[in-house]
């Protein structure tokens, strides 16, 4: 894999959405490395409730062109990625996830027992409220964002795509009969055949709010840095919790009701 030594900040600022691509294939080692980075993305309760379908053959690319209403990206890019949300992953056996956490020294037996029980309760509540699909789509989108930035660092271009027909996409990738799965995003990937200029973004004052959305006269301000104690332990730690984890006698407590840990 080509190493361009871009920082994350540089990748964010230089990434552009590219619609036209050279036909050059992406080396498999480079593609695999990007996919490995994508699946490092966090997911709610570390369920890893998303998957990626890699479409590279002519038949699949033609099918995705049909499913996207003739958009050029699947026709021209050597790879199109389909990010699939898997809302029912929580119902499946997760022992492999727990085994990895044990081997990595991340979770002990007591934590796993508590985590598994709390996770099931949380998912059951989402199921009752019809939100399982929404949460799985969020997780898939985080993975897609990781891949976009990793691809930019390697000199590859991407285009996160809208304007596709979900039923058609599912048919093309072989899950036309799977109502339990959802399409989160399509993304083309390849070497750019065009240079796209940054169209600019609205100023921070238009898009960032503190404390309440649209508070009149709030403007944008930059609060003074706070210590960890002042933040209420909001930093992510090695357990994978966000916003709710804290150390207590060497063990991590479960999240408070309504919070969601990201793995």
Short mmCIF file of C-alpha atoms in Angstrom, two decimals:
data_model
loop_
_atom_site.label_atom_id
_atom_site.label_comp_id
_atom_site.label_asym_id
_atom_site.label_seq_id
_atom_site.Cartn_x
_atom_site.Cartn_y
_atom_site.Cartn_z
CA UNK A 1 0.00 0.00 0.00
CA UNK A 2 1.29 3.42 -0.97
CA UNK A 3 2.07 5.49 2.08
CA UNK A 4 1.41 9.19 1.52
CA UNK A 5 1.74 10.12 5.19
CA UNK A 6 -1.45 12.18 5.26
CA UNK A 7 -2.73 13.07 8.69
CA UNK A 8 -6.36 12.38 9.49
CA UNK A 9 -7.01 16.12 9.36
CA UNK A 10 -5.39 16.36 5.92
CA UNK A 11 -7.45 13.42 4.65
CA UNK A 12 -10.66 15.04 5.90
CA UNK A 13 -9.84 18.36 4.25
CA UNK A 14 -8.60 16.93 0.94
CA UNK A 15 -11.31 14.28 0.39
CA UNK A 16 -13.65 15.08 -2.48
CA UNK A 17 -16.56 13.17 -3.97
CA UNK A 18 -15.44 11.86 -7.37
CA UNK A 19 -17.87 10.63 -10.02
CA UNK A 20 -15.45 9.66 -12.80
CA UNK A 21 -12.65 7.10 -12.54
CA UNK A 22 -9.78 5.58 -14.44
CA UNK A 23 -10.23 1.85 -15.14
CA UNK A 24 -7.00 0.87 -13.34
CA UNK A 25 -7.64 -1.99 -10.93
CA UNK A 26 -6.91 -1.58 -7.23
CA UNK A 27 -4.30 -4.12 -6.04
CA UNK A 28 -5.94 -6.73 -3.84
CA UNK A 29 -3.51 -6.12 -0.99
CA UNK A 30 -4.42 -2.44 -0.95
CA UNK A 31 -8.14 -3.16 -1.13
CA UNK A 32 -7.89 -5.69 1.70
CA UNK A 33 -5.99 -3.20 3.86
CA UNK A 34 -8.72 -0.59 3.35
CA UNK A 35 -11.45 -3.07 4.24
CA UNK A 36 -9.57 -4.04 7.40
CA UNK A 37 -9.53 -0.38 8.42
CA UNK A 38 -13.24 0.00 7.67
CA UNK A 39 -14.24 -2.85 9.97
CA UNK A 40 -12.17 -1.30 12.77
CA UNK A 41 -14.97 1.27 13.05
CA UNK A 42 -16.91 1.18 16.32
CA UNK A 43 -20.41 -0.28 16.52
CA UNK A 44 -23.12 -0.10 19.12
CA UNK A 45 -22.42 -2.73 21.82
CA UNK A 46 -19.58 -4.00 19.60
CA UNK A 47 -22.19 -6.02 17.70
CA UNK A 48 -20.42 -5.37 14.39
CA UNK A 49 -23.85 -5.38 12.80
CA UNK A 50 -22.75 -4.35 9.31
CA UNK A 51 -21.02 -5.98 6.40
CA UNK A 52 -19.46 -4.83 3.14
CA UNK A 53 -20.10 -6.39 -0.26
CA UNK A 54 -17.22 -5.74 -2.67
CA UNK A 55 -18.42 -5.59 -6.28
CA UNK A 56 -15.72 -5.72 -8.94
CA UNK A 57 -16.98 -7.92 -11.80
CA UNK A 58 -18.68 -6.59 -14.93
CA UNK A 59 -22.03 -8.19 -14.16
CA UNK A 60 -22.21 -6.75 -10.67
CA UNK A 61 -21.12 -3.28 -11.75
CA UNK A 62 -23.70 -3.31 -14.56
CA UNK A 63 -26.32 -4.36 -12.04
CA UNK A 64 -25.44 -1.53 -9.68
CA UNK A 65 -25.52 0.90 -12.59
CA UNK A 66 -29.09 -0.28 -13.18
CA UNK A 67 -29.90 -0.02 -9.47
CA UNK A 68 -28.57 3.56 -9.31
CA UNK A 69 -30.46 4.81 -12.35
CA UNK A 70 -27.44 4.91 -14.65
CA UNK A 71 -25.05 6.86 -12.45
CA UNK A 72 -21.46 6.77 -13.80
CA UNK A 73 -19.66 5.67 -10.64
CA UNK A 74 -20.46 1.92 -10.77
CA UNK A 75 -19.78 1.89 -14.50
CA UNK A 76 -16.34 3.49 -14.25
CA UNK A 77 -14.90 2.70 -10.82
CA UNK A 78 -13.13 -0.67 -10.56
CA UNK A 79 -14.80 -1.26 -7.18
CA UNK A 80 -18.18 -0.41 -5.73
CA UNK A 81 -18.77 -1.17 -2.07
CA UNK A 82 -22.21 -1.90 -0.71
CA UNK A 83 -22.53 -1.33 3.03
CA UNK A 84 -25.19 -3.64 4.43
CA UNK A 85 -26.90 -3.08 7.78
CA UNK A 86 -27.64 -6.26 9.73
CA UNK A 87 -30.22 -5.33 12.40
CA UNK A 88 -30.68 -8.89 13.71
CA UNK A 89 -27.01 -9.58 14.44
CA UNK A 90 -27.73 -9.31 18.17
CA UNK A 91 -29.88 -12.45 17.99
CA UNK A 92 -26.94 -14.52 16.73
CA UNK A 93 -24.15 -16.27 18.63
CA UNK A 94 -21.58 -13.67 19.73
CA UNK A 95 -19.12 -15.98 21.44
CA UNK A 96 -16.40 -15.17 18.89
CA UNK A 97 -16.62 -11.48 19.84
CA UNK A 98 -16.24 -12.30 23.50
CA UNK A 99 -13.38 -14.74 22.82
CA UNK A 100 -11.43 -12.00 21.03
CA UNK A 101 -12.04 -9.59 23.89
CA UNK A 102 -10.75 -12.21 26.34
CA UNK A 103 -7.61 -12.90 24.30
CA UNK A 104 -6.92 -9.19 23.96
CA UNK A 105 -7.24 -8.73 27.70
CA UNK A 106 -10.00 -6.18 27.14
CA UNK A 107 -12.87 -7.87 28.97
CA UNK A 108 -12.97 -10.36 31.83
CA UNK A 109 -15.67 -12.97 32.53
CA UNK A 110 -17.69 -10.81 34.89
CA UNK A 111 -17.72 -7.96 32.42
CA UNK A 112 -18.73 -10.23 29.54
CA UNK A 113 -21.64 -11.66 31.51
CA UNK A 114 -22.92 -8.20 32.44
CA UNK A 115 -22.26 -6.78 28.97
CA UNK A 116 -24.11 -9.60 27.20
CA UNK A 117 -27.16 -9.28 29.41
CA UNK A 118 -27.31 -5.49 29.15
CA UNK A 119 -26.81 -5.64 25.38
CA UNK A 120 -29.73 -8.03 24.94
CA UNK A 121 -31.97 -5.82 27.06
CA UNK A 122 -31.00 -2.77 25.04
CA UNK A 123 -31.66 -4.50 21.70
CA UNK A 124 -35.01 -5.83 22.89
CA UNK A 125 -36.02 -2.27 23.70
CA UNK A 126 -34.92 -1.10 20.25
CA UNK A 127 -36.90 -3.94 18.70
CA UNK A 128 -40.06 -2.89 20.56
CA UNK A 129 -39.60 0.67 19.32
CA UNK A 130 -38.77 -0.35 15.74
CA UNK A 131 -35.26 1.12 15.87
CA UNK A 132 -33.01 -1.87 15.15
CA UNK A 133 -32.61 -0.94 11.49
CA UNK A 134 -31.74 2.66 12.31
CA UNK A 135 -28.99 1.65 14.72
CA UNK A 136 -27.45 -0.86 12.28
CA UNK A 137 -27.48 1.72 9.48
CA UNK A 138 -25.67 4.18 11.75
CA UNK A 139 -22.97 1.59 12.40
CA UNK A 140 -22.58 0.88 8.68
CA UNK A 141 -22.22 4.59 7.96
CA UNK A 142 -19.43 4.94 10.51
CA UNK A 143 -17.54 2.12 8.74
CA UNK A 144 -18.08 3.86 5.41
CA UNK A 145 -16.64 7.09 6.81
CA UNK A 146 -13.56 5.25 8.05
CA UNK A 147 -13.02 3.76 4.58
CA UNK A 148 -13.42 7.10 2.81
CA UNK A 149 -10.67 8.69 4.87
CA UNK A 150 -8.37 5.67 4.60
CA UNK A 151 -8.85 5.66 0.82
CA UNK A 152 -8.01 9.36 0.62
CA UNK A 153 -4.80 8.75 2.53
CA UNK A 154 -3.82 6.20 -0.12
CA UNK A 155 -4.55 8.45 -3.11
CA UNK A 156 -7.83 6.73 -3.97
CA UNK A 157 -11.11 8.50 -4.62
CA UNK A 158 -14.58 7.67 -3.38
CA UNK A 159 -18.15 8.73 -3.87
CA UNK A 160 -20.76 7.97 -1.20
CA UNK A 161 -23.86 7.45 -3.30
CA UNK A 162 -27.52 8.30 -2.95
CA UNK A 163 -30.21 7.83 -5.58
CA UNK A 164 -30.30 4.02 -5.58
CA UNK A 165 -33.23 1.63 -5.36
CA UNK A 166 -32.80 -0.60 -2.29
CA UNK A 167 -34.74 -3.55 -3.73
CA UNK A 168 -32.64 -3.49 -6.90
CA UNK A 169 -29.36 -3.20 -4.99
CA UNK A 170 -30.33 -6.13 -2.80
CA UNK A 171 -31.19 -8.20 -5.87
CA UNK A 172 -27.81 -7.44 -7.48
CA UNK A 173 -25.81 -8.54 -4.41
CA UNK A 174 -27.88 -11.65 -3.83
CA UNK A 175 -30.06 -10.69 -0.88
CA UNK A 176 -33.26 -9.83 -2.69
CA UNK A 177 -35.24 -12.14 -0.39
CA UNK A 178 -33.68 -10.88 2.86
CA UNK A 179 -36.09 -8.52 4.57
CA UNK A 180 -33.90 -8.69 7.67
CA UNK A 181 -31.08 -6.82 5.89
CA UNK A 182 -30.94 -3.20 4.76
CA UNK A 183 -28.74 -1.22 2.39
CA UNK A 184 -27.02 1.63 4.19
CA UNK A 185 -24.80 3.09 1.46
CA UNK A 186 -23.12 2.50 -1.88
CA UNK A 187 -19.60 3.82 -2.38
CA UNK A 188 -17.47 3.83 -5.51
CA UNK A 189 -13.72 3.39 -5.06
CA UNK A 190 -10.91 3.88 -7.52
CA UNK A 191 -8.33 6.21 -9.07
CA UNK A 192 -9.82 9.59 -10.00
CA UNK A 193 -10.18 10.62 -13.65
CA UNK A 194 -11.12 14.16 -12.66
CA UNK A 195 -10.00 16.82 -10.25
CA UNK A 196 -12.70 18.16 -7.98
CA UNK A 197 -12.34 21.49 -6.26
CA UNK A 198 -13.62 22.05 -2.76
CA UNK A 199 -16.97 23.88 -3.10
CA UNK A 200 -16.61 25.18 0.44
CA UNK A 201 -18.68 24.74 3.58
CA UNK A 202 -20.88 27.11 5.48
CA UNK A 203 -19.15 28.86 8.39
CA UNK A 204 -18.97 27.19 11.76
CA UNK A 205 -21.46 29.73 13.13
CA UNK A 206 -24.11 28.31 10.76
CA UNK A 207 -23.62 24.65 11.61
CA UNK A 208 -22.42 24.44 15.20
CA UNK A 209 -24.51 25.18 18.28
CA UNK A 210 -23.62 24.99 21.96
CA UNK A 211 -26.02 23.66 24.60
CA UNK A 212 -29.18 24.04 22.47
CA UNK A 213 -29.84 23.95 18.74
CA UNK A 214 -30.42 27.37 17.28
CA UNK A 215 -30.15 29.23 20.57
CA UNK A 216 -30.68 32.90 19.67
CA UNK A 217 -27.52 34.92 19.91
CA UNK A 218 -25.49 31.92 21.03
CA UNK A 219 -23.04 32.09 18.15
CA UNK A 220 -19.96 29.90 18.27
CA UNK A 221 -17.59 30.03 21.16
CA UNK A 222 -14.70 27.84 22.17
CA UNK A 223 -15.04 26.75 25.78
CA UNK A 224 -12.02 26.52 28.03
CA UNK A 225 -10.42 23.04 28.14
CA UNK A 226 -11.64 20.92 31.04
CA UNK A 227 -9.97 18.24 33.06
CA UNK A 228 -11.15 14.64 32.94
CA UNK A 229 -12.91 15.12 36.27
CA UNK A 230 -14.74 18.19 34.97
CA UNK A 231 -15.82 16.32 31.85
CA UNK A 232 -17.42 13.60 33.96
CA UNK A 233 -15.22 10.86 32.47
CA UNK A 234 -16.43 11.43 28.91
CA UNK A 235 -13.25 10.13 27.30
CA UNK A 236 -13.22 6.80 25.48
CA UNK A 237 -11.11 4.19 27.25
CA UNK A 238 -9.80 0.82 26.23
CA UNK A 239 -13.03 -0.96 27.21
CA UNK A 240 -14.79 0.65 24.26
CA UNK A 241 -17.32 2.58 26.37
CA UNK A 242 -18.13 6.16 25.44
CA UNK A 243 -19.58 8.65 27.85
CA UNK A 244 -20.49 6.17 30.57
CA UNK A 245 -17.51 4.02 31.50
CA UNK A 246 -15.56 4.62 34.66
CA UNK A 247 -13.12 2.69 36.74
CA UNK A 248 -14.41 1.27 40.02
CA UNK A 249 -12.17 -1.11 41.93
CA UNK A 250 -10.57 -2.23 38.70
CA UNK A 251 -13.90 -3.08 37.02
CA UNK A 252 -15.88 -1.09 34.49
CA UNK A 253 -19.48 -0.38 35.29
CA UNK A 254 -22.27 -0.87 32.83
CA UNK A 255 -23.72 2.16 31.04
CA UNK A 256 -26.55 4.06 32.56
CA UNK A 257 -30.05 3.45 31.12
CA UNK A 258 -30.47 5.00 27.69
CA UNK A 259 -26.75 5.13 26.89
CA UNK A 260 -25.12 3.06 24.20
CA UNK A 261 -21.52 1.81 24.36
CA UNK A 262 -19.61 1.69 21.11
CA UNK A 263 -17.20 -1.20 20.64
#
